[in-house]
CSV table of C-alpha atoms and ligand atoms in Angstrom, one decimal:
chain,number,residue,atom,x,y,z
F,134,MET,CA,81.7,124.6,79.3
F,135,ASP,CA,84.8,125.9,78.3
F,136,LEU,CA,88.0,126.4,81.2
F,137,GLY,CA,89.8,129.7,80.7
F,138,LEU,CA,93.1,127.7,79.9
F,139,ALA,CA,93.7,128.9,76.4
F,140,GLY,CA,97.4,131.0,76.6
F,141,ARG,CA,97.9,130.5,80.0
F,142,THR,CA,101.2,129.5,81.5
F,143,ILE,CA,101.0,126.3,84.2
F,144,VAL,CA,104.0,125.6,85.6
F,145,VAL,CA,103.8,121.6,86.8
F,146,THR,CA,106.5,121.0,89.3
F,147,GLY,CA,107.8,116.9,88.4
F,148,GLY,CA,106.3,117.2,85.6
F,149,THR,CA,107.8,114.2,84.0
F,150,SER,CA,106.1,110.4,85.2
F,151,GLY,CA,102.9,109.6,86.4
F,152,ILE,CA,100.4,112.9,87.5
F,153,GLY,CA,102.5,114.9,86.9
F,154,LEU,CA,103.0,114.0,82.7
F,155,ALA,CA,99.4,113.0,82.8
F,156,THR,CA,98.2,116.6,84.1
F,157,ALA,CA,101.2,118.3,81.6
F,158,GLY,CA,99.4,116.9,78.4
F,159,LEU,CA,95.9,117.7,79.7
F,160,PHE,CA,96.1,121.1,80.3
F,161,LEU,CA,98.2,121.7,77.1
F,162,ASN,CA,95.2,119.5,75.3
F,163,GLU,CA,92.8,123.2,76.8
F,164,GLY,CA,95.6,125.3,74.7
F,165,ALA,CA,98.3,126.0,77.5
F,166,LYS,CA,101.7,126.0,77.4
F,167,VAL,CA,103.5,124.0,80.2
F,168,ALA,CA,106.6,124.3,82.1
F,169,ILE,CA,107.7,120.8,83.5
F,170,CYS,CA,110.1,120.5,86.5
F,171,GLY,CA,112.1,116.5,88.0
F,172,ARG,CA,115.9,115.6,89.8
F,173,ASP,CA,116.7,112.6,86.2
F,174,GLU,CA,117.7,114.4,83.1
F,175,ALA,CA,116.8,111.7,81.6
F,176,ARG,CA,114.0,111.3,82.4
F,177,LEU,CA,113.0,115.2,82.4
F,178,ALA,CA,113.9,115.0,78.2
F,179,LYS,CA,112.0,112.3,77.6
F,180,ALA,CA,109.0,113.9,78.6
F,181,SER,CA,109.4,117.0,76.9
F,182,ALA,CA,110.2,115.1,73.7
F,183,ASP,CA,106.7,113.1,74.3
F,184,LEU,CA,105.2,116.3,75.4
F,185,GLU,CA,106.9,118.5,72.6
F,186,ALA,CA,105.3,116.1,69.8
F,187,ARG,CA,102.4,116.5,70.3
F,188,PHE,CA,102.5,120.2,71.2
F,189,ALA,CA,105.1,122.2,69.6
F,190,GLY,CA,106.5,125.1,71.1
F,191,LYS,CA,104.2,125.1,74.2
F,192,VAL,CA,106.7,123.1,76.2
F,193,MET,CA,110.0,123.7,78.7
F,194,ALA,CA,111.4,121.3,80.6
F,195,HIS,CA,114.2,122.1,83.2
F,196,ARG,CA,116.4,119.6,86.0
F,197,CYS,CA,115.5,121.5,88.8
F,198,ASP,CA,115.4,119.1,92.3
F,199,VAL,CA,112.6,121.0,94.5
F,200,THR,CA,113.6,120.7,97.6
F,201,LYS,CA,116.9,123.4,96.9
F,202,LYS,CA,116.0,126.1,96.7
F,203,GLU,CA,119.0,128.0,93.8
F,204,ASP,CA,117.1,125.4,91.7
F,205,VAL,CA,113.6,126.2,92.4
F,206,GLU,CA,114.6,129.9,91.0
F,207,ALA,CA,116.5,129.1,88.5
F,208,PHE,CA,113.8,127.3,87.2
F,209,ALA,CA,111.1,130.1,88.1
F,210,ALA,CA,113.7,132.5,85.9
F,211,ALA,CA,114.2,130.4,83.7
F,212,VAL,CA,109.7,130.1,83.0
F,213,GLN,CA,109.9,134.1,83.4
F,214,LYS,CA,112.0,134.5,81.0
F,215,TRP,CA,110.6,131.8,78.5
F,216,ALA,CA,106.8,133.0,78.6
F,217,GLY,CA,106.8,136.3,80.3
F,218,GLY,CA,105.2,135.1,83.4
F,219,ALA,CA,103.6,132.2,85.3
F,220,ASP,CA,99.5,131.6,85.8
F,221,ILE,CA,99.3,128.7,87.6
F,222,LEU,CA,101.5,126.6,89.4
F,223,ILE,CA,101.1,122.3,90.4
F,224,ASN,CA,103.3,121.9,93.4
F,225,ASN,CA,103.4,117.9,91.9
F,226,ALA,CA,107.2,116.6,93.2
F,227,GLY,CA,107.5,114.3,95.6
F,228,GLN,CA,107.5,110.9,96.8
F,229,GLY,CA,106.1,109.1,100.3
F,230,ARG,CA,108.3,106.7,102.6
F,231,MET,CA,106.8,103.5,103.8
F,232,SER,CA,108.3,103.2,107.2
F,233,THR,CA,106.6,102.7,111.0
F,234,PHE,CA,107.9,104.5,114.0
F,235,ALA,CA,110.3,102.4,114.8
F,236,THR,CA,111.2,102.1,111.3
F,237,THR,CA,112.3,105.4,110.7
F,238,THR,CA,115.4,107.5,111.6
F,239,ASP,CA,116.1,111.1,112.7
F,240,GLU,CA,117.3,111.8,109.4
F,241,GLN,CA,114.2,110.1,107.8
F,242,TRP,CA,112.1,111.8,109.6
F,243,ARG,CA,114.3,115.4,108.2
F,244,ALA,CA,114.2,114.4,104.4
F,245,GLU,CA,110.5,113.7,104.8
F,246,LEU,CA,109.6,117.2,106.3
F,247,ASP,CA,112.1,118.8,104.0
F,248,LEU,CA,110.4,116.8,100.9
F,249,LYS,CA,107.2,117.4,102.1
F,250,PHE,CA,107.3,120.6,102.7
F,251,PHE,CA,109.6,122.7,100.4
F,252,SER,CA,107.9,120.5,97.9
F,253,GLN,CA,105.7,123.3,98.9
F,254,ILE,CA,107.2,126.7,99.9
F,255,HIS,CA,110.2,127.4,97.4
F,256,PRO,CA,107.6,127.1,94.6
F,257,VAL,CA,105.4,129.0,96.0
F,258,ARG,CA,108.1,132.1,97.4
F,259,ALA,CA,109.8,131.5,93.4
F,260,PHE,CA,106.8,131.3,91.2
F,261,GLN,CA,104.8,133.9,93.9
F,262,PRO,CA,105.8,137.2,92.4
F,263,LEU,CA,105.0,136.2,88.8
F,264,LEU,CA,101.5,134.5,90.0
F,265,GLU,CA,100.6,137.8,91.3
F,266,LYS,CA,101.1,139.6,87.7
F,267,SER,CA,98.4,136.7,86.0
F,268,THR,CA,94.4,137.5,86.0
F,269,ALA,CA,93.8,133.9,87.0
F,270,ALA,CA,96.1,132.7,89.5
F,271,ALA,CA,95.9,130.0,91.2
F,272,ILE,CA,98.5,127.5,93.1
F,273,LEU,CA,97.2,123.5,93.7
F,274,ALA,CA,99.4,120.7,95.7
F,275,VAL,CA,98.9,117.0,95.0
F,276,ASN,CA,98.4,115.7,98.3
F,277,SER,CA,97.2,112.2,99.9
F,278,LEU,CA,94.3,110.8,101.8
F,279,LEU,CA,97.6,110.6,104.2
F,280,ALA,CA,96.2,113.5,106.0
F,281,TYR,CA,93.6,112.9,107.7
F,282,GLN,CA,93.5,109.1,107.8
F,283,PRO,CA,97.6,107.8,109.2
F,284,GLU,CA,98.2,104.7,107.7
F,285,PRO,CA,100.7,102.7,110.2
F,286,TYR,CA,103.2,101.9,107.7
F,287,MET,CA,103.4,104.9,105.8
F,288,VAL,CA,104.3,107.2,110.3
F,289,CYS,CA,105.7,109.5,109.1
F,290,THR,CA,104.3,110.7,106.1
F,291,SER,CA,100.7,110.7,106.9
F,292,ALA,CA,102.3,113.5,109.5
F,293,ALA,CA,103.9,115.1,106.7
F,294,ARG,CA,100.5,115.5,104.8
F,295,ALA,CA,98.6,117.3,107.2
F,296,GLY,CA,101.3,120.1,107.6
F,297,VAL,CA,101.1,120.6,104.0
F,298,GLN,CA,97.4,120.1,104.2
F,299,SER,CA,96.6,122.9,107.4
F,300,LEU,CA,99.8,125.3,105.6
F,301,VAL,CA,97.8,124.6,102.1
F,302,LYS,CA,94.8,126.3,103.9
F,303,SER,CA,96.8,129.2,105.7
F,304,LEU,CA,98.0,129.9,102.3
F,305,ALA,CA,95.3,130.3,100.4
F,306,THR,CA,93.7,133.1,103.4
F,307,GLU,CA,97.2,134.9,103.2
F,308,PHE,CA,96.7,135.6,99.4
F,309,ALA,CA,92.9,135.4,99.1
F,310,PRO,CA,91.6,137.4,96.4
F,311,ARG,CA,94.9,137.5,94.6
F,312,ILE,CA,95.8,133.4,94.2
F,313,ARG,CA,93.5,130.3,94.7
F,314,VAL,CA,95.6,127.6,96.2
F,315,ASN,CA,93.2,124.4,96.7
F,316,SER,CA,94.7,120.7,97.0
F,317,VAL,CA,93.9,116.7,95.9
F,318,MET,CA,93.7,114.3,98.3
F,319,LEU,CA,95.1,112.0,97.0
F,320,GLY,CA,94.6,107.7,97.4
F,321,LEU,CA,96.6,104.9,95.4
F,322,ILE,CA,97.5,106.2,92.1
F,323,ASP,CA,99.2,103.8,89.0
F,324,SER,CA,102.3,105.4,89.5
F,325,GLY,CA,106.3,105.2,89.1
F,326,GLN,CA,105.5,104.6,92.5
F,327,TRP,CA,103.6,101.6,92.7
F,328,GLU,CA,105.2,100.6,89.4
F,329,ARG,CA,108.8,101.3,91.3
F,330,ARG,CA,107.5,98.8,94.8
F,331,PHE,CA,106.3,96.3,92.0
F,332,GLN,CA,109.5,96.4,91.2
F,333,ALA,CA,110.8,95.4,94.2
F,334,ARG,CA,108.0,93.1,94.8
F,335,GLU,CA,109.5,90.2,97.2
F,336,ASN,CA,107.6,87.0,95.9
F,337,LYS,CA,109.2,88.5,92.3
F,338,ALA,CA,107.2,85.1,90.9
F,339,GLN,CA,103.9,87.2,90.9
F,340,THR,CA,102.7,89.3,87.6
F,341,ARG,CA,101.7,93.3,87.9
F,342,ASP,CA,97.7,92.0,87.6
F,343,GLU,CA,98.8,89.3,90.4
F,344,TRP,CA,100.0,91.7,92.6
F,345,MET,CA,97.6,94.7,92.0
F,346,VAL,CA,95.0,92.7,93.3
F,347,GLU,CA,96.3,91.5,96.3
F,348,LEU,CA,97.6,95.1,97.2
F,349,THR,CA,93.2,96.6,95.9
F,350,LYS,CA,92.6,93.9,99.0
F,351,THR,CA,94.6,94.6,101.4
F,352,LYS,CA,93.8,98.2,100.8
F,353,HIS,CA,90.1,97.7,100.8
F,354,ILE,CA,89.6,100.1,98.3
F,355,PRO,CA,85.5,100.6,97.1
F,356,PHE,CA,86.8,100.7,93.5
F,357,ALA,CA,89.2,97.4,93.3
F,358,ARG,CA,91.4,98.7,91.2
F,359,LEU,CA,94.0,102.0,91.8
F,360,GLY,CA,93.5,105.2,90.2
F,361,LEU,CA,95.0,106.5,86.8
F,362,PRO,CA,97.1,109.5,86.3
F,363,ASP,CA,95.0,110.5,83.9
F,364,GLU,CA,91.4,110.0,86.6
F,365,VAL,CA,93.4,113.0,88.8
F,366,ALA,CA,95.0,115.3,86.1
F,367,ARG,CA,91.1,116.1,85.5
F,368,ALA,CA,90.9,116.8,88.6
F,369,ILE,CA,93.6,119.0,89.0
F,370,VAL,CA,93.1,120.9,85.7
F,371,PHE,CA,89.4,122.2,86.7
F,372,LEU,CA,90.6,123.0,90.0
F,373,ALA,CA,93.4,125.0,88.9
F,374,SER,CA,91.9,126.0,86.2
F,375,PRO,CA,89.3,130.3,85.8
F,376,ALA,CA,86.5,128.1,85.8
F,377,ALA,CA,87.2,127.1,89.6
F,378,SER,CA,87.1,130.6,90.1
F,379,TYR,CA,85.5,130.6,93.5
F,380,VAL,CA,87.1,127.8,94.4
F,381,THR,CA,90.4,128.7,97.3
F,382,GLY,CA,91.0,126.9,101.0
F,383,ALA,CA,89.4,123.3,98.8
F,384,SER,CA,90.5,120.3,98.7
F,385,LEU,CA,88.7,117.1,96.7
F,386,GLU,CA,89.4,113.0,97.7
F,387,ILE,CA,90.5,111.3,94.1
F,388,SER,CA,90.4,107.7,96.0
F,389,GLY,CA,87.8,105.6,94.9
F,390,GLY,CA,86.2,106.0,98.1
F,391,ILE,CA,88.8,104.3,100.1
F,392,SER,CA,88.4,107.5,102.6
F,393,ARG,CA,86.3,106.2,106.1
F,394,TYR,CA,86.1,110.2,108.1
F,395,ILE,CA,83.0,111.8,107.2
R,1675,NDP,P1,105.9,109.1,90.2
R,1675,NDP,O1,106.8,108.5,90.6
R,1675,NDP,O2,105.7,108.6,88.8
R,1675,NDP,O3,106.3,110.9,90.0
R,1675,NDP,C1,107.0,112.4,90.1
R,1675,NDP,C2,107.2,113.2,90.3
R,1675,NDP,O4,108.3,113.8,90.8
R,1675,NDP,C3,108.0,112.7,88.5
R,1675,NDP,O5,108.7,113.7,87.8
R,1675,NDP,C4,109.7,112.3,89.7
R,1675,NDP,O6,111.1,113.2,89.1
R,1675,NDP,C5,109.3,113.4,90.8
R,1675,NDP,N1,110.1,114.3,92.4
R,1675,NDP,C6,110.7,113.8,92.8
R,1675,NDP,N2,110.7,113.9,93.4
R,1675,NDP,C7,111.3,115.3,93.1
R,1675,NDP,C8,112.0,116.2,93.3
R,1675,NDP,N3,112.6,116.5,95.1
R,1675,NDP,N4,112.5,117.4,93.0
R,1675,NDP,C9,112.3,117.5,91.4
R,1675,NDP,N5,111.2,116.5,91.2
R,1675,NDP,C10,110.6,115.5,91.9
R,1675,NDP,O7,105.0,109.3,91.7
R,1675,NDP,P2,103.4,110.3,91.5
R,1675,NDP,O8,102.8,110.6,90.2
R,1675,NDP,O9,102.3,108.7,91.7
R,1675,NDP,O10,103.3,111.6,92.2
R,1675,NDP,C11,102.9,112.3,92.1
R,1675,NDP,C12,102.9,113.5,93.6
R,1675,NDP,O11,101.7,112.3,93.7
R,1675,NDP,C13,103.6,113.3,94.9
R,1675,NDP,O12,103.7,113.8,95.3
R,1675,NDP,C14,103.4,111.8,95.5
R,1675,NDP,O13,104.1,111.6,96.7
R,1675,NDP,C15,101.9,112.4,95.5
R,1675,NDP,N6,101.0,111.0,95.8
R,1675,NDP,C16,100.9,110.2,95.3
R,1675,NDP,C17,99.9,108.8,95.2
R,1675,NDP,C18,100.3,107.9,94.9
R,1675,NDP,O14,99.2,106.3,94.6
R,1675,NDP,N7,100.5,107.8,93.9
R,1675,NDP,C19,99.8,109.1,96.7
R,1675,NDP,C20,99.2,110.3,97.5
R,1675,NDP,C21,100.3,111.2,96.8
R,1675,NDP,P3,112.4,112.9,89.2
R,1675,NDP,O15,112.4,110.8,90.1
R,1675,NDP,O16,113.3,113.0,88.4
R,1675,NDP,O17,112.8,113.8,90.1
């Protein structure tokens, strides 16, 4: 199946690690040009160099914090200058917060709501004028199953995720039929986030394999393992591609079967 991505320009926020980096690589494999962003200069330079080594001249990297409006506007201007436009926006940048209601301060609530909502809102506003000119315009939000199935240890993130899912649905309606808007709902994916959580584990004697086995048992993952960034990237690339031309307002669960709702 031809995904119709050759020659298209794709923007991946948080494209320097984990799911975003895997997604950027797959879009490049399909013949697209890809612009990535992230906050950490070193991570950005490494990701950019790795992708550029495989896809010379097809990659641009820009330092940008998606919670900062001016950063995102500058990123959009740089993409416009580099590629002359943009066809697809993947809103992937972010991370989760582990906390209960009791352990989340008001400031942490504000920071989390700010990250979850404005990591969508700022890029959508900044890239919308470019997407409006595309014949294959699409936005894809990377979201979590926590939106529908809140976890007691991620109270604040779960609430914010539910709000983002509502936003995605509203955007799909408001932007139809010009721009398709979909989301992926993730379970646990073995990325930079989980590597950081492994490094911060209480029992430092535990190996990564032992820690993972315990994690998959505690989380009751039917597939008995975490997902891989590539397994998410493949779904993102399809949903955002012209091959999914009649799909909008949809969400695809990628979780190894962890959800319990119907
Ligand atoms: P990683 O930590 O591996 O990647 C996160 C990426 O986002 C990095 O490139 C990071 O770069 C970037 N990023 C984070 N905050 C910002 C910011 N404010 N502005 C710009 N870039 C930012 O994690 P994942 O690949 O797992 O995360 C990708 C998305 O998937 C995130 O939104 C995450 O919340 C979501 N998700 C992940 C799950 C999982 O189990 N892995 C489950 C559910 C959702 P830098 O730090 O340099 O800015």
